[in-house]
């Protein structure tokens, strides 16, 4: 499909994925489209793509990398990342903190990537990008996926003789699992992006999104050591999973964020908590009405007093 057949939204998405959109070939690709590409230590540009690059980390990337390094999430985020905003939104995230004179990924050496089997999702996709569109960012809308090829001048991998289909390349790179792990989180970002910046997130919402996206240990404490379980109905099977399984906890966090940020279904507030909240709201409303009535009576009394004074002067 030629470049003039992309919609405006598709072009905007593509342009947001690369600092130089001219590197993106003007053709929509499918899983059966052909690709000529290979990357290995024998390619002259080996590891060049690991420098001067913005690598956004998803929650699953952080989970896998910090387990690989054997350190807590907060330590990984502090040591290896720096803050950023996601997809032209006000949603806070992190990107790999580049180091050294060559401004490179901290995990890359001249011999290659030291965390290759656990490398971030963005590294796995290159040079095949994917767009996944849901109208308004919702989960139940019609889905459209297509792929596109990024071909940067410095990359000699495209000159290698290896041929694949897009599907074969993605399977070789382990992309399908990453797509499954990342999709609900990415949909949160795309849903937020669809709202535009005219409606900003509160600071509390930003903190919650950042915490749930980057630090599952703290998010688990939030669930089990705060009033969370007094507020929400969580079935025992789910509680058992998220108490021990980090992946289940991560997927639960996406559901929680969708519910609290966008009102998506999936979490139910306990009946007694809901009644208490309704009672509290009604009490505040009653107090507001009483205050308004009191102020009205005070104003009326003041008006009557001023009328009496005026009548006394005129007498």
PDB file of C-alpha atoms in Angstrom:
ATOM      1  CA  UNK A   1       0.000   0.000   0.000  1.00  0.00           C
ATOM      2  CA  UNK A   2       1.433   3.387  -0.976  1.00  0.00           C
ATOM      3  CA  UNK A   3       2.039   6.271   1.434  1.00  0.00           C
ATOM      4  CA  UNK A   4      -0.960   8.240   0.122  1.00  0.00           C
ATOM      5  CA  UNK A   5      -3.231   5.403   1.263  1.00  0.00           C
ATOM      6  CA  UNK A   6      -2.369   5.925   4.952  1.00  0.00           C
ATOM      7  CA  UNK A   7      -4.951   7.802   7.004  1.00  0.00           C
ATOM      8  CA  UNK A   8      -3.945  10.996   8.822  1.00  0.00           C
ATOM      9  CA  UNK A   9      -3.969   9.103  12.154  1.00  0.00           C
ATOM     10  CA  UNK A  10      -1.747   6.373  10.716  1.00  0.00           C
ATOM     11  CA  UNK A  11       0.732   8.905   9.362  1.00  0.00           C
ATOM     12  CA  UNK A  12       0.797  10.705  12.702  1.00  0.00           C
ATOM     13  CA  UNK A  13       1.472   7.393  14.499  1.00  0.00           C
ATOM     14  CA  UNK A  14       4.282   6.503  12.091  1.00  0.00           C
ATOM     15  CA  UNK A  15       5.918   9.899  12.416  1.00  0.00           C
ATOM     16  CA  UNK A  16       5.842   9.613  16.189  1.00  0.00           C
ATOM     17  CA  UNK A  17       7.808   6.366  16.059  1.00  0.00           C
ATOM     18  CA  UNK A  18      10.952   7.711  14.470  1.00  0.00           C
ATOM     19  CA  UNK A  19      12.958  10.921  14.689  1.00  0.00           C
ATOM     20  CA  UNK A  20      13.291  10.958  10.893  1.00  0.00           C
ATOM     21  CA  UNK A  21      10.059   9.818   9.170  1.00  0.00           C
ATOM     22  CA  UNK A  22      11.827   9.677   5.800  1.00  0.00           C
ATOM     23  CA  UNK A  23      13.489   6.469   7.065  1.00  0.00           C
ATOM     24  CA  UNK A  24      10.110   4.711   6.978  1.00  0.00           C
ATOM     25  CA  UNK A  25       9.371   3.030   3.680  1.00  0.00           C
ATOM     26  CA  UNK A  26       6.001   4.163   2.245  1.00  0.00           C
ATOM     27  CA  UNK A  27       4.303   0.784   2.177  1.00  0.00           C
ATOM     28  CA  UNK A  28       1.891  -1.031   4.455  1.00  0.00           C
ATOM     29  CA  UNK A  29       3.083  -4.556   5.165  1.00  0.00           C
ATOM     30  CA  UNK A  30       1.351  -7.732   6.336  1.00  0.00           C
ATOM     31  CA  UNK A  31       2.652 -10.832   8.117  1.00  0.00           C
ATOM     32  CA  UNK A  32       3.282 -12.454   4.728  1.00  0.00           C
ATOM     33  CA  UNK A  33       5.201  -9.497   3.261  1.00  0.00           C
ATOM     34  CA  UNK A  34       8.852 -10.204   2.452  1.00  0.00           C
ATOM     35  CA  UNK A  35      11.805  -8.687   4.314  1.00  0.00           C
ATOM     36  CA  UNK A  36      15.524  -8.805   3.526  1.00  0.00           C
ATOM     37  CA  UNK A  37      17.434  -8.185   6.736  1.00  0.00           C
ATOM     38  CA  UNK A  38      19.907  -9.685   9.188  1.00  0.00           C
ATOM     39  CA  UNK A  39      21.903  -8.322  12.107  1.00  0.00           C
ATOM     40  CA  UNK A  40      25.003 -10.047  13.492  1.00  0.00           C
ATOM     41  CA  UNK A  41      28.546  -9.177  14.631  1.00  0.00           C
ATOM     42  CA  UNK A  42      29.803  -9.440  11.060  1.00  0.00           C
ATOM     43  CA  UNK A  43      27.704  -6.511   9.846  1.00  0.00           C
ATOM     44  CA  UNK A  44      29.816  -3.351   9.674  1.00  0.00           C
ATOM     45  CA  UNK A  45      27.249  -1.236  11.542  1.00  0.00           C
ATOM     46  CA  UNK A  46      26.850  -3.765  14.383  1.00  0.00           C
ATOM     47  CA  UNK A  47      25.548  -2.017  17.564  1.00  0.00           C
ATOM     48  CA  UNK A  48      25.346   1.391  15.808  1.00  0.00           C
ATOM     49  CA  UNK A  49      21.573   1.344  16.344  1.00  0.00           C
ATOM     50  CA  UNK A  50      22.187   1.049  20.095  1.00  0.00           C
ATOM     51  CA  UNK A  51      23.518   4.624  20.278  1.00  0.00           C
ATOM     52  CA  UNK A  52      21.770   7.995  20.166  1.00  0.00           C
ATOM     53  CA  UNK A  53      18.383   6.331  20.370  1.00  0.00           C
ATOM     54  CA  UNK A  54      15.268   6.740  22.498  1.00  0.00           C
ATOM     55  CA  UNK A  55      14.247   3.368  23.950  1.00  0.00           C
ATOM     56  CA  UNK A  56      10.959   3.631  25.851  1.00  0.00           C
ATOM     57  CA  UNK A  57      10.500   0.810  28.355  1.00  0.00           C
ATOM     58  CA  UNK A  58       7.162  -0.885  28.901  1.00  0.00           C
ATOM     59  CA  UNK A  59       6.219  -2.341  32.303  1.00  0.00           C
ATOM     60  CA  UNK A  60       7.052  -5.822  30.987  1.00  0.00           C
ATOM     61  CA  UNK A  61      10.488  -4.631  29.804  1.00  0.00           C
ATOM     62  CA  UNK A  62      11.219  -3.304  33.285  1.00  0.00           C
ATOM     63  CA  UNK A  63       9.989  -6.485  34.944  1.00  0.00           C
ATOM     64  CA  UNK A  64      12.151  -8.750  32.773  1.00  0.00           C
ATOM     65  CA  UNK A  65      15.278  -6.581  32.866  1.00  0.00           C
ATOM     66  CA  UNK A  66      15.314  -6.033  36.612  1.00  0.00           C
ATOM     67  CA  UNK A  67      14.833  -9.780  37.150  1.00  0.00           C
ATOM     68  CA  UNK A  68      17.716 -10.417  34.745  1.00  0.00           C
ATOM     69  CA  UNK A  69      19.909  -8.056  36.762  1.00  0.00           C
ATOM     70  CA  UNK A  70      18.624  -9.344  40.103  1.00  0.00           C
ATOM     71  CA  UNK A  71      17.741  -5.928  41.503  1.00  0.00           C
ATOM     72  CA  UNK A  72      14.516  -4.286  42.775  1.00  0.00           C
ATOM     73  CA  UNK A  73      12.443  -2.267  40.313  1.00  0.00           C
ATOM     74  CA  UNK A  74      13.123   1.069  42.023  1.00  0.00           C
ATOM     75  CA  UNK A  75      16.873   0.440  41.835  1.00  0.00           C
ATOM     76  CA  UNK A  76      16.665  -0.478  38.148  1.00  0.00           C
ATOM     77  CA  UNK A  77      14.629   2.640  37.334  1.00  0.00           C
ATOM     78  CA  UNK A  78      17.046   4.886  39.247  1.00  0.00           C
ATOM     79  CA  UNK A  79      20.217   3.354  37.803  1.00  0.00           C
ATOM     80  CA  UNK A  80      19.312   2.624  34.195  1.00  0.00           C
ATOM     81  CA  UNK A  81      16.480   4.926  33.145  1.00  0.00           C
ATOM     82  CA  UNK A  82      15.450   8.546  32.956  1.00  0.00           C
ATOM     83  CA  UNK A  83      11.959  10.079  32.924  1.00  0.00           C
ATOM     84  CA  UNK A  84      10.043  10.871  29.766  1.00  0.00           C
ATOM     85  CA  UNK A  85       6.484  11.379  28.580  1.00  0.00           C
ATOM     86  CA  UNK A  86       4.729   8.723  26.489  1.00  0.00           C
ATOM     87  CA  UNK A  87       3.470   9.216  22.925  1.00  0.00           C
ATOM     88  CA  UNK A  88       2.925  12.984  23.171  1.00  0.00           C
ATOM     89  CA  UNK A  89       0.792  12.683  26.311  1.00  0.00           C
ATOM     90  CA  UNK A  90       1.151  13.806  29.919  1.00  0.00           C
ATOM     91  CA  UNK A  91       1.560  10.168  31.019  1.00  0.00           C
ATOM     92  CA  UNK A  92       4.953   9.703  32.705  1.00  0.00           C
ATOM     93  CA  UNK A  93       7.235   6.853  31.711  1.00  0.00           C
ATOM     94  CA  UNK A  94      10.911   5.963  31.480  1.00  0.00           C
ATOM     95  CA  UNK A  95      13.472   5.489  28.755  1.00  0.00           C
ATOM     96  CA  UNK A  96      16.898   3.862  28.786  1.00  0.00           C
ATOM     97  CA  UNK A  97      19.539   6.248  30.156  1.00  0.00           C
ATOM     98  CA  UNK A  98      22.269   6.454  27.509  1.00  0.00           C
ATOM     99  CA  UNK A  99      25.881   6.554  28.735  1.00  0.00           C
ATOM    100  CA  UNK A 100      29.454   7.283  27.671  1.00  0.00           C
ATOM    101  CA  UNK A 101      31.004   9.478  25.016  1.00  0.00           C
ATOM    102  CA  UNK A 102      29.103   7.623  22.294  1.00  0.00           C
ATOM    103  CA  UNK A 103      25.757   8.054  24.074  1.00  0.00           C
ATOM    104  CA  UNK A 104      25.015   4.350  24.028  1.00  0.00           C
ATOM    105  CA  UNK A 105      22.710   1.898  25.743  1.00  0.00           C
ATOM    106  CA  UNK A 106      24.285   0.834  29.081  1.00  0.00           C
ATOM    107  CA  UNK A 107      23.802  -2.829  28.127  1.00  0.00           C
ATOM    108  CA  UNK A 108      25.657  -2.722  24.805  1.00  0.00           C
ATOM    109  CA  UNK A 109      29.339  -3.557  24.276  1.00  0.00           C
ATOM    110  CA  UNK A 110      31.391  -3.825  21.059  1.00  0.00           C
ATOM    111  CA  UNK A 111      30.622  -7.540  21.183  1.00  0.00           C
ATOM    112  CA  UNK A 112      26.874  -6.947  21.343  1.00  0.00           C
ATOM    113  CA  UNK A 113      24.019  -6.716  23.821  1.00  0.00           C
ATOM    114  CA  UNK A 114      24.728  -8.129  27.272  1.00  0.00           C
ATOM    115  CA  UNK A 115      21.012  -8.673  27.976  1.00  0.00           C
ATOM    116  CA  UNK A 116      20.093  -9.836  24.469  1.00  0.00           C
ATOM    117  CA  UNK A 117      17.667 -12.613  25.417  1.00  0.00           C
ATOM    118  CA  UNK A 118      15.849 -10.140  27.695  1.00  0.00           C
ATOM    119  CA  UNK A 119      16.265  -7.011  25.550  1.00  0.00           C
ATOM    120  CA  UNK A 120      13.457  -4.392  25.481  1.00  0.00           C
ATOM    121  CA  UNK A 121      10.490  -4.630  23.154  1.00  0.00           C
ATOM    122  CA  UNK A 122      11.615  -1.649  21.046  1.00  0.00           C
ATOM    123  CA  UNK A 123      14.882  -3.425  20.246  1.00  0.00           C
ATOM    124  CA  UNK A 124      13.022  -6.552  19.132  1.00  0.00           C
ATOM    125  CA  UNK A 125      10.756  -4.729  16.698  1.00  0.00           C
ATOM    126  CA  UNK A 126      13.528  -3.042  14.714  1.00  0.00           C
ATOM    127  CA  UNK A 127      13.448  -2.662  11.734  1.00  0.00           C
ATOM    128  CA  UNK A 128       9.774  -3.686  11.531  1.00  0.00           C
ATOM    129  CA  UNK A 129       7.330  -1.302  13.184  1.00  0.00           C
ATOM    130  CA  UNK A 130       3.711  -2.117  13.950  1.00  0.00           C
ATOM    131  CA  UNK A 131       0.630   0.067  14.235  1.00  0.00           C
ATOM    132  CA  UNK A 132      -2.314  -1.236  16.251  1.00  0.00           C
ATOM    133  CA  UNK A 133      -5.364   1.034  15.979  1.00  0.00           C
ATOM    134  CA  UNK A 134      -8.493   1.014  18.131  1.00  0.00           C
ATOM    135  CA  UNK A 135     -10.996   3.769  17.565  1.00  0.00           C
ATOM    136  CA  UNK A 136     -10.767   6.118  20.545  1.00  0.00           C
ATOM    137  CA  UNK A 137      -8.317   3.752  22.224  1.00  0.00           C
ATOM    138  CA  UNK A 138     -11.072   1.426  23.420  1.00  0.00           C
ATOM    139  CA  UNK A 139     -10.667  -2.315  23.775  1.00  0.00           C
ATOM    140  CA  UNK A 140     -13.898  -3.321  22.031  1.00  0.00           C
ATOM    141  CA  UNK A 141     -13.525  -1.271  18.860  1.00  0.00           C
ATOM    142  CA  UNK A 142     -12.535  -2.631  15.482  1.00  0.00           C
ATOM    143  CA  UNK A 143      -8.835  -3.358  15.358  1.00  0.00           C
ATOM    144  CA  UNK A 144      -6.514  -2.630  12.473  1.00  0.00           C
ATOM    145  CA  UNK A 145      -2.908  -3.785  12.436  1.00  0.00           C
ATOM    146  CA  UNK A 146      -0.293  -3.161   9.839  1.00  0.00           C
ATOM    147  CA  UNK A 147       3.495  -3.204   9.703  1.00  0.00           C
ATOM    148  CA  UNK A 148       6.035  -0.843   8.204  1.00  0.00           C
ATOM    149  CA  UNK A 149       9.760  -1.008   7.532  1.00  0.00           C
ATOM    150  CA  UNK A 150      12.325   1.387   8.980  1.00  0.00           C
ATOM    151  CA  UNK A 151      15.384   1.682   6.721  1.00  0.00           C
ATOM    152  CA  UNK A 152      18.038   4.032   8.091  1.00  0.00           C
ATOM    153  CA  UNK A 153      21.035   4.967   5.917  1.00  0.00           C
ATOM    154  CA  UNK A 154      23.618   3.691   8.431  1.00  0.00           C
ATOM    155  CA  UNK A 155      22.003   0.241   8.765  1.00  0.00           C
ATOM    156  CA  UNK A 156      23.734  -2.365   6.589  1.00  0.00           C
ATOM    157  CA  UNK A 157      21.513  -5.188   7.803  1.00  0.00           C
ATOM    158  CA  UNK A 158      19.222  -4.565   4.837  1.00  0.00           C
ATOM    159  CA  UNK A 159      22.076  -5.553   2.516  1.00  0.00           C
ATOM    160  CA  UNK A 160      22.437  -8.986   4.085  1.00  0.00           C
ATOM    161  CA  UNK A 161      21.150 -11.899   1.941  1.00  0.00           C
ATOM    162  CA  UNK A 162      18.777 -13.324   4.577  1.00  0.00           C
ATOM    163  CA  UNK A 163      15.078 -13.272   3.524  1.00  0.00           C
ATOM    164  CA  UNK A 164      12.067 -13.649   5.803  1.00  0.00           C
ATOM    165  CA  UNK A 165       8.379 -12.912   5.929  1.00  0.00           C
ATOM    166  CA  UNK A 166       7.368 -10.290   8.480  1.00  0.00           C
ATOM    167  CA  UNK A 167       5.746 -13.099  10.481  1.00  0.00           C
ATOM    168  CA  UNK A 168       8.947 -15.176  10.467  1.00  0.00           C
ATOM    169  CA  UNK A 169      11.018 -12.182  11.557  1.00  0.00           C
ATOM    170  CA  UNK A 170       8.660 -11.386  14.427  1.00  0.00           C
ATOM    171  CA  UNK A 171       8.660 -15.020  15.575  1.00  0.00           C
ATOM    172  CA  UNK A 172      12.458 -15.103  15.485  1.00  0.00           C
ATOM    173  CA  UNK A 173      12.628 -11.937  17.592  1.00  0.00           C
ATOM    174  CA  UNK A 174      10.097 -13.141  20.166  1.00  0.00           C
ATOM    175  CA  UNK A 175       7.783 -10.238  19.432  1.00  0.00           C
ATOM    176  CA  UNK A 176       4.431 -12.010  19.827  1.00  0.00           C
ATOM    177  CA  UNK A 177       4.843 -12.506  23.588  1.00  0.00           C
ATOM    178  CA  UNK A 178       5.868  -8.872  23.973  1.00  0.00           C
ATOM    179  CA  UNK A 179       2.824  -7.741  22.023  1.00  0.00           C
ATOM    180  CA  UNK A 180       0.581  -9.751  24.313  1.00  0.00           C
ATOM    181  CA  UNK A 181       2.244  -8.435  27.467  1.00  0.00           C
ATOM    182  CA  UNK A 182       2.333  -4.812  26.270  1.00  0.00           C
ATOM    183  CA  UNK A 183      -0.983  -4.392  24.482  1.00  0.00           C
ATOM    184  CA  UNK A 184      -3.264  -3.295  27.347  1.00  0.00           C
ATOM    185  CA  UNK A 185      -0.692  -0.828  28.637  1.00  0.00           C
ATOM    186  CA  UNK A 186      -0.142   0.608  25.154  1.00  0.00           C
ATOM    187  CA  UNK A 187      -3.897   0.968  24.747  1.00  0.00           C
ATOM    188  CA  UNK A 188      -3.982   3.064  27.911  1.00  0.00           C
ATOM    189  CA  UNK A 189      -1.409   5.378  26.349  1.00  0.00           C
ATOM    190  CA  UNK A 190      -3.233   5.530  23.008  1.00  0.00           C
ATOM    191  CA  UNK A 191      -6.552   6.186  24.764  1.00  0.00           C
ATOM    192  CA  UNK A 192      -4.981   9.047  26.677  1.00  0.00           C
ATOM    193  CA  UNK A 193      -3.440  10.372  23.459  1.00  0.00           C
ATOM    194  CA  UNK A 194      -6.837  10.359  21.751  1.00  0.00           C
ATOM    195  CA  UNK A 195      -8.160  12.783  24.405  1.00  0.00           C
ATOM    196  CA  UNK A 196      -5.521  15.392  23.597  1.00  0.00           C
ATOM    197  CA  UNK A 197      -3.898  17.695  26.129  1.00  0.00           C
ATOM    198  CA  UNK A 198      -6.971  19.832  26.766  1.00  0.00           C
ATOM    199  CA  UNK A 199      -7.863  17.516  29.666  1.00  0.00           C
ATOM    200  CA  UNK A 200      -4.786  16.940  31.809  1.00  0.00           C
ATOM    201  CA  UNK A 201      -4.276  14.162  34.321  1.00  0.00           C
ATOM    202  CA  UNK A 202      -4.153  15.132  37.977  1.00  0.00           C
ATOM    203  CA  UNK A 203      -0.808  14.868  39.727  1.00  0.00           C
ATOM    204  CA  UNK A 204      -2.177  11.999  41.829  1.00  0.00           C
ATOM    205  CA  UNK A 205      -3.221  10.136  38.651  1.00  0.00           C
ATOM    206  CA  UNK A 206       0.221  10.660  37.127  1.00  0.00           C
ATOM    207  CA  UNK A 207       1.918   9.316  40.251  1.00  0.00           C
ATOM    208  CA  UNK A 208      -0.332   6.260  40.294  1.00  0.00           C
ATOM    209  CA  UNK A 209       0.251   5.551  36.596  1.00  0.00           C
ATOM    210  CA  UNK A 210       4.016   5.880  37.012  1.00  0.00           C
ATOM    211  CA  UNK A 211       4.130   3.712  40.132  1.00  0.00           C
ATOM    212  CA  UNK A 212       1.993   0.946  38.645  1.00  0.00           C
ATOM    213  CA  UNK A 213       3.964   1.032  35.374  1.00  0.00           C
ATOM    214  CA  UNK A 214       7.467   0.982  36.817  1.00  0.00           C
ATOM    215  CA  UNK A 215       7.471  -0.521  40.322  1.00  0.00           C
ATOM    216  CA  UNK A 216       5.368  -3.634  40.853  1.00  0.00           C
ATOM    217  CA  UNK A 217       6.793  -4.151  44.356  1.00  0.00           C
ATOM    218  CA  UNK A 218       5.336  -0.845  45.498  1.00  0.00           C
ATOM    219  CA  UNK A 219       2.093  -1.484  43.620  1.00  0.00           C
ATOM    220  CA  UNK A 220       1.731  -4.821  45.439  1.00  0.00           C
ATOM    221  CA  UNK A 221       2.178  -3.028  48.782  1.00  0.00           C
ATOM    222  CA  UNK A 222      -0.454  -0.510  47.685  1.00  0.00           C
ATOM    223  CA  UNK A 223      -2.919  -3.352  47.131  1.00  0.00           C
ATOM    224  CA  UNK A 224      -2.218  -5.391  50.239  1.00  0.00           C
ATOM    225  CA  UNK A 225      -1.126  -2.748  52.752  1.00  0.00           C
ATOM    226  CA  UNK A 226      -3.514   0.138  52.063  1.00  0.00           C
ATOM    227  CA  UNK A 227      -7.308   0.420  52.116  1.00  0.00           C
ATOM    228  CA  UNK A 228      -7.477  -0.932  48.544  1.00  0.00           C
ATOM    229  CA  UNK A 229      -9.016  -4.286  49.521  1.00  0.00           C
ATOM    230  CA  UNK A 230     -11.550  -2.496  51.718  1.00  0.00           C
ATOM    231  CA  UNK A 231     -12.720  -0.621  48.633  1.00  0.00           C
ATOM    232  CA  UNK A 232     -12.700  -3.119  45.752  1.00  0.00           C
ATOM    233  CA  UNK A 233     -14.257  -6.554  45.290  1.00  0.00           C
ATOM    234  CA  UNK A 234     -11.367  -8.852  44.299  1.00  0.00           C
ATOM    235  CA  UNK A 235     -12.037 -12.576  44.059  1.00  0.00           C
ATOM    236  CA  UNK A 236      -9.781 -14.912  46.108  1.00  0.00           C
ATOM    237  CA  UNK A 237      -8.265 -16.577  43.009  1.00  0.00           C
ATOM    238  CA  UNK A 238      -7.128 -13.230  41.612  1.00  0.00           C
ATOM    239  CA  UNK A 239      -5.768 -12.160  44.990  1.00  0.00           C
ATOM    240  CA  UNK A 240      -3.726 -15.357  45.241  1.00  0.00           C
ATOM    241  CA  UNK A 241      -2.264 -14.811  41.765  1.00  0.00           C
ATOM    242  CA  UNK A 242      -1.297 -11.154  42.164  1.00  0.00           C
ATOM    243  CA  UNK A 243       0.214 -11.792  45.585  1.00  0.00           C
ATOM    244  CA  UNK A 244       2.827 -14.154  44.144  1.00  0.00           C
ATOM    245  CA  UNK A 245       2.974 -13.735  40.345  1.00  0.00           C
ATOM    246  CA  UNK A 246       4.519 -10.522  38.992  1.00  0.00           C
ATOM    247  CA  UNK A 247       3.113 -10.980  35.486  1.00  0.00           C
ATOM    248  CA  UNK A 248      -0.412 -11.446  36.857  1.00  0.00           C
ATOM    249  CA  UNK A 249       0.103  -8.389  39.046  1.00  0.00           C
ATOM    250  CA  UNK A 250       1.251  -6.359  36.038  1.00  0.00           C
ATOM    251  CA  UNK A 251      -1.798  -7.374  33.988  1.00  0.00           C
ATOM    252  CA  UNK A 252      -4.025  -6.536  36.962  1.00  0.00           C
ATOM    253  CA  UNK A 253      -2.403  -3.098  37.181  1.00  0.00           C
ATOM    254  CA  UNK A 254      -3.462  -2.367  33.593  1.00  0.00           C
ATOM    255  CA  UNK A 255      -7.056  -3.229  34.476  1.00  0.00           C
ATOM    256  CA  UNK A 256      -6.879  -1.029  37.577  1.00  0.00           C
ATOM    257  CA  UNK A 257      -5.441   1.918  35.622  1.00  0.00           C
ATOM    258  CA  UNK A 258      -8.066   1.576  32.879  1.00  0.00           C
ATOM    259  CA  UNK A 259     -10.767   1.642  35.547  1.00  0.00           C
ATOM    260  CA  UNK A 260      -9.450   4.549  37.605  1.00  0.00           C
ATOM    261  CA  UNK A 261      -8.189   6.727  34.730  1.00  0.00           C
ATOM    262  CA  UNK A 262     -10.883   6.088  32.130  1.00  0.00           C
ATOM    263  CA  UNK A 263     -13.813   4.481  33.957  1.00  0.00           C
ATOM    264  CA  UNK A 264     -13.420   1.178  32.110  1.00  0.00           C
ATOM    265  CA  UNK A 265     -15.298  -1.817  33.553  1.00  0.00           C
ATOM    266  CA  UNK A 266     -13.465  -4.609  35.317  1.00  0.00           C
ATOM    267  CA  UNK A 267     -13.256  -3.562  38.959  1.00  0.00           C
ATOM    268  CA  UNK A 268     -16.254  -3.387  41.275  1.00  0.00           C
ATOM    269  CA  UNK A 269     -16.419  -1.213  44.378  1.00  0.00           C
ATOM    270  CA  UNK A 270     -17.697  -3.032  47.468  1.00  0.00           C
ATOM    271  CA  UNK A 271     -21.389  -2.451  48.152  1.00  0.00           C
ATOM    272  CA  UNK A 272     -20.829  -1.116  51.674  1.00  0.00           C
ATOM    273  CA  UNK A 273     -18.099   1.204  50.405  1.00  0.00           C
ATOM    274  CA  UNK A 274     -20.370   2.451  47.646  1.00  0.00           C
ATOM    275  CA  UNK A 275     -23.195   3.076  50.121  1.00  0.00           C
ATOM    276  CA  UNK A 276     -20.792   4.879  52.431  1.00  0.00           C
ATOM    277  CA  UNK A 277     -19.599   7.046  49.556  1.00  0.00           C
ATOM    278  CA  UNK A 278     -23.154   7.859  48.488  1.00  0.00           C
ATOM    279  CA  UNK A 279     -24.009   8.726  52.087  1.00  0.00           C
ATOM    280  CA  UNK A 280     -20.956  10.941  52.301  1.00  0.00           C
ATOM    281  CA  UNK A 281     -21.890  12.738  49.081  1.00  0.00           C
ATOM    282  CA  UNK A 282     -25.460  13.228  50.252  1.00  0.00           C
ATOM    283  CA  UNK A 283     -24.221  14.549  53.577  1.00  0.00           C
ATOM    284  CA  UNK A 284     -22.009  17.064  51.814  1.00  0.00           C
ATOM    285  CA  UNK A 285     -24.932  18.036  49.587  1.00  0.00           C
ATOM    286  CA  UNK A 286     -27.208  18.465  52.628  1.00  0.00           C
ATOM    287  CA  UNK A 287     -24.558  20.533  54.366  1.00  0.00           C
ATOM    288  CA  UNK A 288     -24.162  22.671  51.249  1.00  0.00           C
ATOM    289  CA  UNK A 289     -27.927  23.224  51.087  1.00  0.00           C
ATOM    290  CA  UNK A 290     -28.052  24.088  54.786  1.00  0.00           C
ATOM    291  CA  UNK A 291     -25.166  26.512  54.379  1.00  0.00           C
ATOM    292  CA  UNK A 292     -26.844  28.153  51.398  1.00  0.00           C
ATOM    293  CA  UNK A 293     -30.101  28.482  53.359  1.00  0.00           C
ATOM    294  CA  UNK A 294     -28.222  29.956  56.333  1.00  0.00           C
ATOM    295  CA  UNK A 295     -26.449  32.468  54.094  1.00  0.00           C
ATOM    296  CA  UNK A 296     -29.772  33.376  52.501  1.00  0.00           C
ATOM    297  CA  UNK A 297     -31.370  33.969  55.916  1.00  0.00           C
ATOM    298  CA  UNK A 298     -28.371  36.073  56.996  1.00  0.00           C
ATOM    299  CA  UNK A 299     -28.587  38.179  53.836  1.00  0.00           C
ATOM    300  CA  UNK A 300     -32.352  38.554  54.273  1.00  0.00           C
ATOM    301  CA  UNK A 301     -31.883  39.615  57.889  1.00  0.00           C
ATOM    302  CA  UNK A 302     -29.221  42.142  56.869  1.00  0.00           C
ATOM    303  CA  UNK A 303     -31.521  43.522  54.173  1.00  0.00           C
ATOM    304  CA  UNK A 304     -34.404  43.880  56.669  1.00  0.00           C
ATOM    305  CA  UNK A 305     -32.083  45.632  59.136  1.00  0.00           C
ATOM    306  CA  UNK A 306     -30.965  48.142  56.490  1.00  0.00           C
ATOM    307  CA  UNK A 307     -34.616  48.798  55.518  1.00  0.00           C
ATOM    308  CA  UNK A 308     -35.544  49.486  59.148  1.00  0.00           C
ATOM    309  CA  UNK A 309     -32.635  51.906  59.565  1.00  0.00           C
ATOM    310  CA  UNK A 310     -33.660  53.750  56.400  1.00  0.00           C
ATOM    311  CA  UNK A 311     -37.303  53.944  57.561  1.00  0.00           C
ATOM    312  CA  UNK A 312     -36.174  55.276  60.975  1.00  0.00           C
ATOM    313  CA  UNK A 313     -34.132  58.039  59.305  1.00  0.00           C
ATOM    314  CA  UNK A 314     -37.037  59.010  57.050  1.00  0.00           C
ATOM    315  CA  UNK A 315     -39.495  59.156  59.992  1.00  0.00           C
TER     316      UNK A 315
END
